[in-house]
XYZ file of N, CA and C in Angstrom:
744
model
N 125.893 92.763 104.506
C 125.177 93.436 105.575
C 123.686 93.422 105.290
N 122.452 93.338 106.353
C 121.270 93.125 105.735
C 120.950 94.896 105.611
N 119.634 94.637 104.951
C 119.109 95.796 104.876
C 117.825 96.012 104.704
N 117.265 97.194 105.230
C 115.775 96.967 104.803
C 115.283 97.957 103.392
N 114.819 97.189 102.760
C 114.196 97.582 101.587
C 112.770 97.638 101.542
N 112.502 98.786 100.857
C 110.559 98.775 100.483
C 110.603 98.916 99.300
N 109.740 98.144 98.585
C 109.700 97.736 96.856
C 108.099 98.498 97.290
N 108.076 99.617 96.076
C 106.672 100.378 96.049
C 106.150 100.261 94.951
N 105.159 100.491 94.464
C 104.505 100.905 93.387
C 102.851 101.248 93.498
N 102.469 101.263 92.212
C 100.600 101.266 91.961
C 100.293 99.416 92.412
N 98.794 99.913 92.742
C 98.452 98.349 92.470
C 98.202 98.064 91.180
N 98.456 96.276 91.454
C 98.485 95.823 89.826
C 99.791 96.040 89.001
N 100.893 96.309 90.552
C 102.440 96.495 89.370
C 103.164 94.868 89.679
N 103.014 93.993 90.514
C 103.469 92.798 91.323
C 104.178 92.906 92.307
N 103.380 93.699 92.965
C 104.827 93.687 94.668
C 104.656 92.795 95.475
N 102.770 91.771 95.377
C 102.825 90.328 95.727
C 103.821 89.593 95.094
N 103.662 89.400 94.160
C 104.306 88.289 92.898
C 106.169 87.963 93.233
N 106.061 89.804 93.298
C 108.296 90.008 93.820
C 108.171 89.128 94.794
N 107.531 89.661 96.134
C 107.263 89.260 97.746
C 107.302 87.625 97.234
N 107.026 86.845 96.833
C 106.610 85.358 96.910
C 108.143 84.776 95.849
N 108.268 85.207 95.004
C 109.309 85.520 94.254
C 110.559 85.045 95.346
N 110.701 86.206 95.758
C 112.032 86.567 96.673
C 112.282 85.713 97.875
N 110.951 85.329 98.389
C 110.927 84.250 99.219
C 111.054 82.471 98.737
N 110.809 82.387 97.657
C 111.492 81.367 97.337
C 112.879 81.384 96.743
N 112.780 82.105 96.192
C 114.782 82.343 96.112
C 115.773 82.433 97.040
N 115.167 82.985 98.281
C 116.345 82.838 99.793
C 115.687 81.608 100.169
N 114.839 80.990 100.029
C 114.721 79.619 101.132
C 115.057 78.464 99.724
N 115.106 78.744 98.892
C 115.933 77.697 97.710
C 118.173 77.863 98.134
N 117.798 79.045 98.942
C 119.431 78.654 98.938
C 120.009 78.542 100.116
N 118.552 77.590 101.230
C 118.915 77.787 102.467
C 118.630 78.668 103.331
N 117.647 79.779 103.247
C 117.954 80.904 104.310
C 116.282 80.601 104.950
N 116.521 81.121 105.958
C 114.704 80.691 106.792
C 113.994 81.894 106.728
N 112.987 82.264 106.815
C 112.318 83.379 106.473
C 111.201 83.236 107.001
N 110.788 84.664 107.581
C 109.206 84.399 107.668
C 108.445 85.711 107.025
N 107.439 85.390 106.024
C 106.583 86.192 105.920
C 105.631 86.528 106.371
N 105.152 87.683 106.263
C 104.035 88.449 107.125
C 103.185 89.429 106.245
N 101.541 89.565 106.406
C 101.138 90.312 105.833
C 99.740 91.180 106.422
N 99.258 91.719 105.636
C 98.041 92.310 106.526
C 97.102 92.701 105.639
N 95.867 92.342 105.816
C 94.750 93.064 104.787
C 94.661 92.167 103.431
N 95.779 91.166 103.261
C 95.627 90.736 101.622
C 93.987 90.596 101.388
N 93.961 90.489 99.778
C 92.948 90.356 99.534
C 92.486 88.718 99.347
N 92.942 87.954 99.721
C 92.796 86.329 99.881
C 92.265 86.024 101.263
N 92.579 87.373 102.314
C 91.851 87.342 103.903
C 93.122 86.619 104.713
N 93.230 86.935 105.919
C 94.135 86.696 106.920
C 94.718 85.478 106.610
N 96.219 85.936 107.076
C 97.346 84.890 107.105
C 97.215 84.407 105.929
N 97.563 85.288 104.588
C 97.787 85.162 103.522
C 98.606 86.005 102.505
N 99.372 85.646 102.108
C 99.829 86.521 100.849
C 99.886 85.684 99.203
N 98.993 86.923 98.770
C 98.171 86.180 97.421
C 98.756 87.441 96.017
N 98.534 86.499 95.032
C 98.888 87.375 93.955
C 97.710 87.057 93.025
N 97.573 88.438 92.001
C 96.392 88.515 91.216
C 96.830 87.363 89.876
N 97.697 86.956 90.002
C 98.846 86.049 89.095
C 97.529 84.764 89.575
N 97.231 84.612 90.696
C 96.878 83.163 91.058
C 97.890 82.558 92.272
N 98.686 82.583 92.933
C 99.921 82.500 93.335
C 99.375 82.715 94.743
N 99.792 82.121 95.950
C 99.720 82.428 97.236
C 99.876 81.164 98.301
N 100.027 82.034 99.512
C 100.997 81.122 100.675
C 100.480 81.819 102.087
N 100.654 80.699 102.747
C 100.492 81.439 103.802
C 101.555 82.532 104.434
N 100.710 83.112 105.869
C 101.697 83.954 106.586
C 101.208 84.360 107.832
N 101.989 85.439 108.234
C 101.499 85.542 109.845
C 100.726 86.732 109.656
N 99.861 86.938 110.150
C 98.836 88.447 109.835
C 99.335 89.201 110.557
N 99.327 90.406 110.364
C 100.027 91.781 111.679
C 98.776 92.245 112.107
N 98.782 92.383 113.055
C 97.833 93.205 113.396
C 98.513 94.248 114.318
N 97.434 95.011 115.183
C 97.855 96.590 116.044
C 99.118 96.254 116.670
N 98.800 95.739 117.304
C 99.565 94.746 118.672
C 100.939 93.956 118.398
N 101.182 93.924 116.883
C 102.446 92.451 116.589
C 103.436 93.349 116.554
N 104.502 93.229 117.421
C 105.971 93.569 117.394
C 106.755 92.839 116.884
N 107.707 93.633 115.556
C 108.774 92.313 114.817
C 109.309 92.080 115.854
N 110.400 93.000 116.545
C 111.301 92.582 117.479
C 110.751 91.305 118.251
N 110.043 91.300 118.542
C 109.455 90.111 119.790
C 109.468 88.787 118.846
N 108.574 89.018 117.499
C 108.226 87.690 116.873
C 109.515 87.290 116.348
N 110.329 87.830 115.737
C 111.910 87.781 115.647
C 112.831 86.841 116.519
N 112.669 87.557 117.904
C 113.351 86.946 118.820
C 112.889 85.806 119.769
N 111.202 85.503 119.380
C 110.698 84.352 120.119
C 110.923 83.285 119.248
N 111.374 83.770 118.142
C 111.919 82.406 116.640
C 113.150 82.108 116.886
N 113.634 82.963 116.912
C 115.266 82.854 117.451
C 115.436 81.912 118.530
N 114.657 82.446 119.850
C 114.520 81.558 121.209
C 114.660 80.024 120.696
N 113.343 80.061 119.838
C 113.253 78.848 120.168
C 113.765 77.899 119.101
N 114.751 78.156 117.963
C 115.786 77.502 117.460
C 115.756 77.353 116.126
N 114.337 78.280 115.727
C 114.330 78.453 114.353
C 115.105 79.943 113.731
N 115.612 79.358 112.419
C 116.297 80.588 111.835
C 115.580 81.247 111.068
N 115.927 82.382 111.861
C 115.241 83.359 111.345
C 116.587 84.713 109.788
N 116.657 84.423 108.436
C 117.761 85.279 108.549
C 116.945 86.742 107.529
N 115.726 86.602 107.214
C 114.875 87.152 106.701
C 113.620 87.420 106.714
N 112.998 88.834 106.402
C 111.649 88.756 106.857
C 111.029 89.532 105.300
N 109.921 88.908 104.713
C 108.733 88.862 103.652
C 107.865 90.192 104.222
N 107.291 91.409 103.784
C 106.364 91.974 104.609
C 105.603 92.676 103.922
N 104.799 91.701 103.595
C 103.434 92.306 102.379
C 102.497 93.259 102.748
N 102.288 94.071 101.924
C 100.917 95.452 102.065
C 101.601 96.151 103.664
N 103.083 96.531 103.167
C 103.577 97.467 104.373
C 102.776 98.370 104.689
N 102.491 99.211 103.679
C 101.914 100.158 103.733
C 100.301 100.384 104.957
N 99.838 99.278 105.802
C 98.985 99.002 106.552
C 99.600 98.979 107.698
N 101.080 98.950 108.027
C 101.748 98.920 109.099
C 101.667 100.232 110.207
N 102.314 99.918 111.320
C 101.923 101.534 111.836
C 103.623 101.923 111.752
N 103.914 103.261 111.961
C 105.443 103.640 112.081
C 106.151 103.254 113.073
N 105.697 102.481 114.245
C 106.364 102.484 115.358
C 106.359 101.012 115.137
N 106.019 100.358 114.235
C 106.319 98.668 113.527
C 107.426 98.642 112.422
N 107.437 99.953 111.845
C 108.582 100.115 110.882
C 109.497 100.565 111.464
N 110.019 100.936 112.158
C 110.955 101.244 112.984
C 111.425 99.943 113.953
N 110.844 98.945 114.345
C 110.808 98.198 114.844
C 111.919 96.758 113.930
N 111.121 97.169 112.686
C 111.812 96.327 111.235
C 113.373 96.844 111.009
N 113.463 98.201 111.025
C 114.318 98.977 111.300
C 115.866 98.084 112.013
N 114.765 98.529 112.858
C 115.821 97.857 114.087
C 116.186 96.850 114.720
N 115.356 95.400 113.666
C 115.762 93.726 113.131
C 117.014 93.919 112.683
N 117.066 95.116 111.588
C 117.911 95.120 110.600
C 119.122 95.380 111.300
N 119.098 96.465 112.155
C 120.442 97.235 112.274
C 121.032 96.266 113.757
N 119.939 95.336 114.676
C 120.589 95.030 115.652
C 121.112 93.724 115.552
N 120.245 92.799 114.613
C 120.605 91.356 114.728
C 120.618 90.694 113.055
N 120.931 91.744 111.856
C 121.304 91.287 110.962
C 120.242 90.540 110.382
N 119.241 91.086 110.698
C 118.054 90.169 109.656
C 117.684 91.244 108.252
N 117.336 91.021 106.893
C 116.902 91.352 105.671
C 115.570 91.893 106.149
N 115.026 92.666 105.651
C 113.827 92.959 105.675
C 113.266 93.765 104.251
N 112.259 92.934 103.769
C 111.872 93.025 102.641
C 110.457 93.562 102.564
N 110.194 95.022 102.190
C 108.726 95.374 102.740
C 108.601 95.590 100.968
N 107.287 95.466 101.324
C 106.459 95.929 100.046
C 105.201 96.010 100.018
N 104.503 97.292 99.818
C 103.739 98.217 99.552
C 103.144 99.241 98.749
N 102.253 99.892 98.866
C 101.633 101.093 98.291
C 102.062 102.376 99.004
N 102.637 103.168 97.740
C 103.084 104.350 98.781
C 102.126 105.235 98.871
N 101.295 105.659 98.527
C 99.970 106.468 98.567
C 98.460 105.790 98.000
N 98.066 106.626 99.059
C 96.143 106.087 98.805
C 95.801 107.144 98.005
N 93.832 106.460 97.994
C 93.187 106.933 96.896
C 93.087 108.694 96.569
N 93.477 109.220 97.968
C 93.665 110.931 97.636
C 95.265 110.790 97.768
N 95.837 110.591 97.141
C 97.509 110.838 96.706
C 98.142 110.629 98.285
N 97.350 110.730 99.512
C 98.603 111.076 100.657
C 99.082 109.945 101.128
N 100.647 109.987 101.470
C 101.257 109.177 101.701
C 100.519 108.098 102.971
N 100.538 106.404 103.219
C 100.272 105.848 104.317
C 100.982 105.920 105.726
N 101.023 106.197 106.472
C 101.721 106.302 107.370
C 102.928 105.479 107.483
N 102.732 104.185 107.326
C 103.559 103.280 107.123
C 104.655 103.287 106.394
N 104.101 103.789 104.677
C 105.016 103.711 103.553
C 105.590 105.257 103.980
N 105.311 105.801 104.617
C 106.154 107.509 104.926
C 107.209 107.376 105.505
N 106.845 106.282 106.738
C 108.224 105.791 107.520
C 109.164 105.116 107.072
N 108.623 104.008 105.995
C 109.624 103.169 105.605
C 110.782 103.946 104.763
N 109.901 104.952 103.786
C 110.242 106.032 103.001
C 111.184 106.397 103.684
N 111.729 106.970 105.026
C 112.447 107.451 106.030
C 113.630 107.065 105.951
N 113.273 105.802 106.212
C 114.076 104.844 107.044
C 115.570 103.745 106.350
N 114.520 103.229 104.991
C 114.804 102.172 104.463
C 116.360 102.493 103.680
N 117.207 101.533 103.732
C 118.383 101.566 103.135
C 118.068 101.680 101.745
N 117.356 101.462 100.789
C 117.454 101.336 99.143
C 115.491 101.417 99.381
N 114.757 102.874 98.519
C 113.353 102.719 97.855
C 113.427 102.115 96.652
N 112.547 101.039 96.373
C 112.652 100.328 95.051
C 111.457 100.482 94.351
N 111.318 101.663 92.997
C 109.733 101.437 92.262
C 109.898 100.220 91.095
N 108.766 99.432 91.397
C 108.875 98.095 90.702
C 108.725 98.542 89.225
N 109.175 98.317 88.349
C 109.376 98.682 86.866
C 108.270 97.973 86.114
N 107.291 96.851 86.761
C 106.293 96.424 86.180
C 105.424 97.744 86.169
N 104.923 98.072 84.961
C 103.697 99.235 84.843
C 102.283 98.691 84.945
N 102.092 99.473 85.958
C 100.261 99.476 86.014
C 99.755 100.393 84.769
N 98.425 100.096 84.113
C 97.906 100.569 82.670
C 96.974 101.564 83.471
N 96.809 102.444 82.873
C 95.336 103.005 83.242
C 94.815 102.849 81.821
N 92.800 102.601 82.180
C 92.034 102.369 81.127
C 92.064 103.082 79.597
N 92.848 104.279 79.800
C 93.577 104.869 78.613
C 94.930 104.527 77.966
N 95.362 103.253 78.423
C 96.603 102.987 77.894
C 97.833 103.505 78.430
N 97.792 104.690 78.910
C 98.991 105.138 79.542
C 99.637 104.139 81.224
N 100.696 104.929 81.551
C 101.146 104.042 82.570
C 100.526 105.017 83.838
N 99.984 104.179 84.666
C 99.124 104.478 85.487
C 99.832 104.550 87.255
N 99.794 105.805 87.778
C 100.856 106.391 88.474
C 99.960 106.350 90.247
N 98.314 106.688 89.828
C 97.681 106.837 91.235
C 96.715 105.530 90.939
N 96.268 105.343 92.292
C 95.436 104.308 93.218
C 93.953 104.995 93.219
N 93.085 104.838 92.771
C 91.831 105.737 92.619
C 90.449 104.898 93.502
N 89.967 105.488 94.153
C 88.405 104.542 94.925
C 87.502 105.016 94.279
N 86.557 103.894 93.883
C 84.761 104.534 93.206
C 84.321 104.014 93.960
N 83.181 104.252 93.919
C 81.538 103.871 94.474
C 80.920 103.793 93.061
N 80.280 103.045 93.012
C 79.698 102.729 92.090
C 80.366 103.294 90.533
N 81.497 102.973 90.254
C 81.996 103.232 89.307
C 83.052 105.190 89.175
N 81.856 105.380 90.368
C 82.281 107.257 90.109
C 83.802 106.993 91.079
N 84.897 108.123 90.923
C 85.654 108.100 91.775
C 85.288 109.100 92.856
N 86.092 108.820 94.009
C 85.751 109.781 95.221
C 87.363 110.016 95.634
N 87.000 111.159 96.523
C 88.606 111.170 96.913
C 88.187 112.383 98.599
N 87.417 111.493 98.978
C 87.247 111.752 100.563
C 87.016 110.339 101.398
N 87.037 109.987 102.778
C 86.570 108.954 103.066
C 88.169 107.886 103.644
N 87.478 106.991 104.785
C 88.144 106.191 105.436
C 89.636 105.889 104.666
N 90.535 106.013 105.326
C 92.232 105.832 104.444
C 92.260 104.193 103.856
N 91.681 103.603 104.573
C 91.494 102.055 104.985
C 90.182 101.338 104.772
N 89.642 101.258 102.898
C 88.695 100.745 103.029
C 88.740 99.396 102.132
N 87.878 98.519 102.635
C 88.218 97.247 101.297
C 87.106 97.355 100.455
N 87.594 96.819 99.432
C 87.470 97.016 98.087
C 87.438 96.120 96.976
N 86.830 96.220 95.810
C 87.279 94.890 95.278
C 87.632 95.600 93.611
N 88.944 95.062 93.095
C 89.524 95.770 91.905
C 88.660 95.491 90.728
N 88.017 94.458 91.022
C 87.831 93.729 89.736
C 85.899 95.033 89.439
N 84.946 95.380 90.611
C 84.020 95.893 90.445
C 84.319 97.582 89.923
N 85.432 97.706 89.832
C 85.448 99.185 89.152
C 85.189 99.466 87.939
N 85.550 98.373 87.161
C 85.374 98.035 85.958
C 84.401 98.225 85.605
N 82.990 97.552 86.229
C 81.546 96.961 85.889
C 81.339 97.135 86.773
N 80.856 98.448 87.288
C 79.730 98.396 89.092
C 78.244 98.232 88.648
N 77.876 98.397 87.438
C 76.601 98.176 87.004
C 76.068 96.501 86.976
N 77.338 95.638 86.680
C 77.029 94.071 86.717
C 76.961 93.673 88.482
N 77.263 94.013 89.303
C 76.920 93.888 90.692
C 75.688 94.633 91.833
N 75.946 95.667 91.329
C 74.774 96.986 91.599
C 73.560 97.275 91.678
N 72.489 96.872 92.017
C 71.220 96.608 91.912
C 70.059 97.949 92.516
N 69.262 98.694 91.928
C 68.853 100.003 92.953
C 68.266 99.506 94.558
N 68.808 100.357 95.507
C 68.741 99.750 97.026
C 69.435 98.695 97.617
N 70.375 98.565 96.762
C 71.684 97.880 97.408
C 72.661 99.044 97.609
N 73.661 98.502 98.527
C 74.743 98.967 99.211
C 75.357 99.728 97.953
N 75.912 100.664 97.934
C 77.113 100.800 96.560
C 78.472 100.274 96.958
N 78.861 99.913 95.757
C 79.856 98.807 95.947
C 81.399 99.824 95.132
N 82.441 99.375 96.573
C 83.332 100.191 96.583
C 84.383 99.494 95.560
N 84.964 100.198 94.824
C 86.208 99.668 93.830
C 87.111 100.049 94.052
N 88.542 99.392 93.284
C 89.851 99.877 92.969
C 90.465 100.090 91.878
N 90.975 101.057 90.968
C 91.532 101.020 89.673
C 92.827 102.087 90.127
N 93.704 101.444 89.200
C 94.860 102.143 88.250
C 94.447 103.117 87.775
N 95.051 104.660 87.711
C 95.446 105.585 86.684
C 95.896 106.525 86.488
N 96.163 106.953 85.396
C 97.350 107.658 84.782
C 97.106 108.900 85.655
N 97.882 109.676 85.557
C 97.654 111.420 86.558
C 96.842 112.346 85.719
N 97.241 112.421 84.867
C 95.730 113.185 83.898
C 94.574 112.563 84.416
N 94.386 111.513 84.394
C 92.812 111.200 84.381
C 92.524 111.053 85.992
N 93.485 110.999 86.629
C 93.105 111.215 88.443
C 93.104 112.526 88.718
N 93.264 113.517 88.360
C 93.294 114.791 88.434
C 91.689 114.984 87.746
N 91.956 114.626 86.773
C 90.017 115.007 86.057
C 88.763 114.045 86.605
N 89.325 112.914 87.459
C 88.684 112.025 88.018
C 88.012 111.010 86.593
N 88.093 110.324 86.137
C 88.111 110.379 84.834
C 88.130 108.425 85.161
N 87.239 107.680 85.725
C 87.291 106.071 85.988
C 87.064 105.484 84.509
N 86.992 104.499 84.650
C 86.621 103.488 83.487
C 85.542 103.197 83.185
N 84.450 103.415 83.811
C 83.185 103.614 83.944
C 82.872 105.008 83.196
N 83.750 105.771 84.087
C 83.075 107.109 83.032
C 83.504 107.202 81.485
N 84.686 106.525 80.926
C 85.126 106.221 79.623
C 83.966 105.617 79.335
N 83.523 104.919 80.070
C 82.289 103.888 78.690
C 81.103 104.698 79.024
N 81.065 105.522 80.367
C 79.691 106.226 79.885
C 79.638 107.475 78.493
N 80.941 108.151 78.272
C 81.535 108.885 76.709
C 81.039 107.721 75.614
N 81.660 106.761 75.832
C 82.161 105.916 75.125
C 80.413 105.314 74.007
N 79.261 105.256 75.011
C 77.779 104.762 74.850
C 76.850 105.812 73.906
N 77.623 107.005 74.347
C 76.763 107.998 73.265
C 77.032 107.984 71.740
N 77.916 107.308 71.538
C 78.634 106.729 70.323
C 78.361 108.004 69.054
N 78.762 109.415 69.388
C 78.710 110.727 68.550
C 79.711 110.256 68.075
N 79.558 110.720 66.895
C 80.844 111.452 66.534
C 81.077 112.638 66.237
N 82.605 113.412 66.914
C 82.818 114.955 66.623
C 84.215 114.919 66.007
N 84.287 116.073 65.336
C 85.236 116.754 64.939
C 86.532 116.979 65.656
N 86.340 116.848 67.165
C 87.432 116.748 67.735
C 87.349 115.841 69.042
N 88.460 115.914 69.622
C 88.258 114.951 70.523
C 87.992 115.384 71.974
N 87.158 114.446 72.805
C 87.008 114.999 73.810
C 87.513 114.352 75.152
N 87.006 115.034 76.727
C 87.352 114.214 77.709
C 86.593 113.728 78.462
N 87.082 112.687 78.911
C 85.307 112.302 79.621
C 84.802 112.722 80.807
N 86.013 113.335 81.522
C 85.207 114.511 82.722
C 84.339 115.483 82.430
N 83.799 115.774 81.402
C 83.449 116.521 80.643
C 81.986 116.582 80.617
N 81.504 114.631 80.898
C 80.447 114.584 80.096
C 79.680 114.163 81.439
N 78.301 114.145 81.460
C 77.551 113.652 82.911
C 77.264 112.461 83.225
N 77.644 112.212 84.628
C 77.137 111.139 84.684
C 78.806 110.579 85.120
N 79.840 110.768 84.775
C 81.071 109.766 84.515
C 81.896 110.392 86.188
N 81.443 111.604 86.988
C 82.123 111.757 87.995
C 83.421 112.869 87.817
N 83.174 113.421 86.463
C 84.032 114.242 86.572
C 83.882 115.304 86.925
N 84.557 116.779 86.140
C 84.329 118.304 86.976
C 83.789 119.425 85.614
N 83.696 118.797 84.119
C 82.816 119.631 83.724
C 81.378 119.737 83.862
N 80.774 120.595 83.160
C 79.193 120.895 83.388
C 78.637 119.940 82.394
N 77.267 119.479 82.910
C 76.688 118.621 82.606
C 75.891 118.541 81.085
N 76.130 117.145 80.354
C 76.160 117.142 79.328
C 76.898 118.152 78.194
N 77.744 118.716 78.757
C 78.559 119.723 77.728
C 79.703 119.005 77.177
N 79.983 118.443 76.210
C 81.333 118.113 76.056
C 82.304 119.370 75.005
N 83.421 119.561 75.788
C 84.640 120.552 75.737
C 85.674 120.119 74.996
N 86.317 120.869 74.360
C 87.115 120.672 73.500
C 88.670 120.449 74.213
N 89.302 119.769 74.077
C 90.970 119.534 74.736
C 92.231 118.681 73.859
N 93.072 118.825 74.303
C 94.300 117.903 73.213
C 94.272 117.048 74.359
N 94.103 115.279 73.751
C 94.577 114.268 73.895
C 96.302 114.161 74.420
């Protein structure tokens, strides 16, 4: 019987990599498929992996109904017995429901995969519905790191390295400048928006990778250890230049 599944996780766990994965494994044993995606970061009618890895696809936008694109494939004599559906989480609910109801009326697979929450923890509209809906939630067992080594649970946005957690649900971004917003960043340029992994301690203290190396530059040494929300400058919530005492 088909079913629809949403494979979730952090970014940076491979829910591209599965998605491309899985699609060559049903069309290696015969089955027709079409994938679909929205927003990748490779740009329309693409699904790309940070692996290097990518293919085309059909872009969704406001307007794309599975049911219709489903059944105008069908019409016209291609098999359709599966559907690929990258960065669900950009979908609207009345498209997941739609996937839904591929599944339950004409026996097609539907394979979503997504982010289940943005940079302030709340669920996407999309991944809430699928959440709903879907016969089997799957968290991908690949671990995202946060810059402390631990396994990294939230999706965090900076501006210029600091994190924020107000602002558009839907903004692009680039993963790789969170790291180093100072190597792109120039004074009277734009600030340049990032993406990182991390652990729930350090999204709770707001605590980026940027602000680790701004701790990290004063190169003290103390007696005990400290946190880097602590210290100024890094975007966190203690008082400035004070560093506080805490267990690791």
């Amino acid at each position: 019987m088909a079913e629809l599944v949403f494979f979730s996780g952090t970014m940076d766990c491979g829910k591209s990599t599965l998605a491309l994965q899985m699609d060559h494994n049903h069309r290696a044993r015969g089955r027709g498929g079409v994938r679909f995606s929205r927003n990748d970061r490779a740009g329309k009618s693409r699904i790309s992996s940070r692996l290097g890895l990518q293919t085309d696809a059909v872009e969704v936008g406001d307007g794309t109904d599975f049911w219709e694109e489903v059944m105008r494939r069908r019409t016209q004599g291609q098999r359709v017995d599966y559907l690929i559906c990258d960065e669900a989480q950009f979908y609207s609910p009345e498209q997941v429901e739609q996937l839904a109801k591929v599944v339950d009326e004409i026996d097609v697979d539907v394979f979503a995969f997504g982010i289940t929450a943005d940079f302030r923890t709340r669920l996407f509209p999309g991944s809430q519905r699928l959440i709903e809906l879907a016969d089997r939630v799957q968290v991908l067992q690949v671990e995202a790191l946060c810059w402390c080594g631990r396994r990294a649970t939230h999706n965090a946005r900076t501006v210029d390295g600091v994190m924020v957690t107000e602002g558009a649900q839907v903004v692009v971004g680039d993963v790789d400048m969170a790291m180093d917003p100072a190597a792109t960043v120039e004074s009277g340029h734009i600030p340049v928006v990032g993406y990182e992994t991390l652990c729930r301690r350090h999204f709770m203290r707001r605590v980026t990778a940027h602000g680790a190396n701004l701790m990290a530059e004063q190169d003290q040494l103390l007696p005990f250890e400290v946190d880097a929300c602590l210290w100024h400058g890094t975007g966190g919530t203690g008082a400035a230049g004070a560093p506080g005492r805490t267990a690791i």
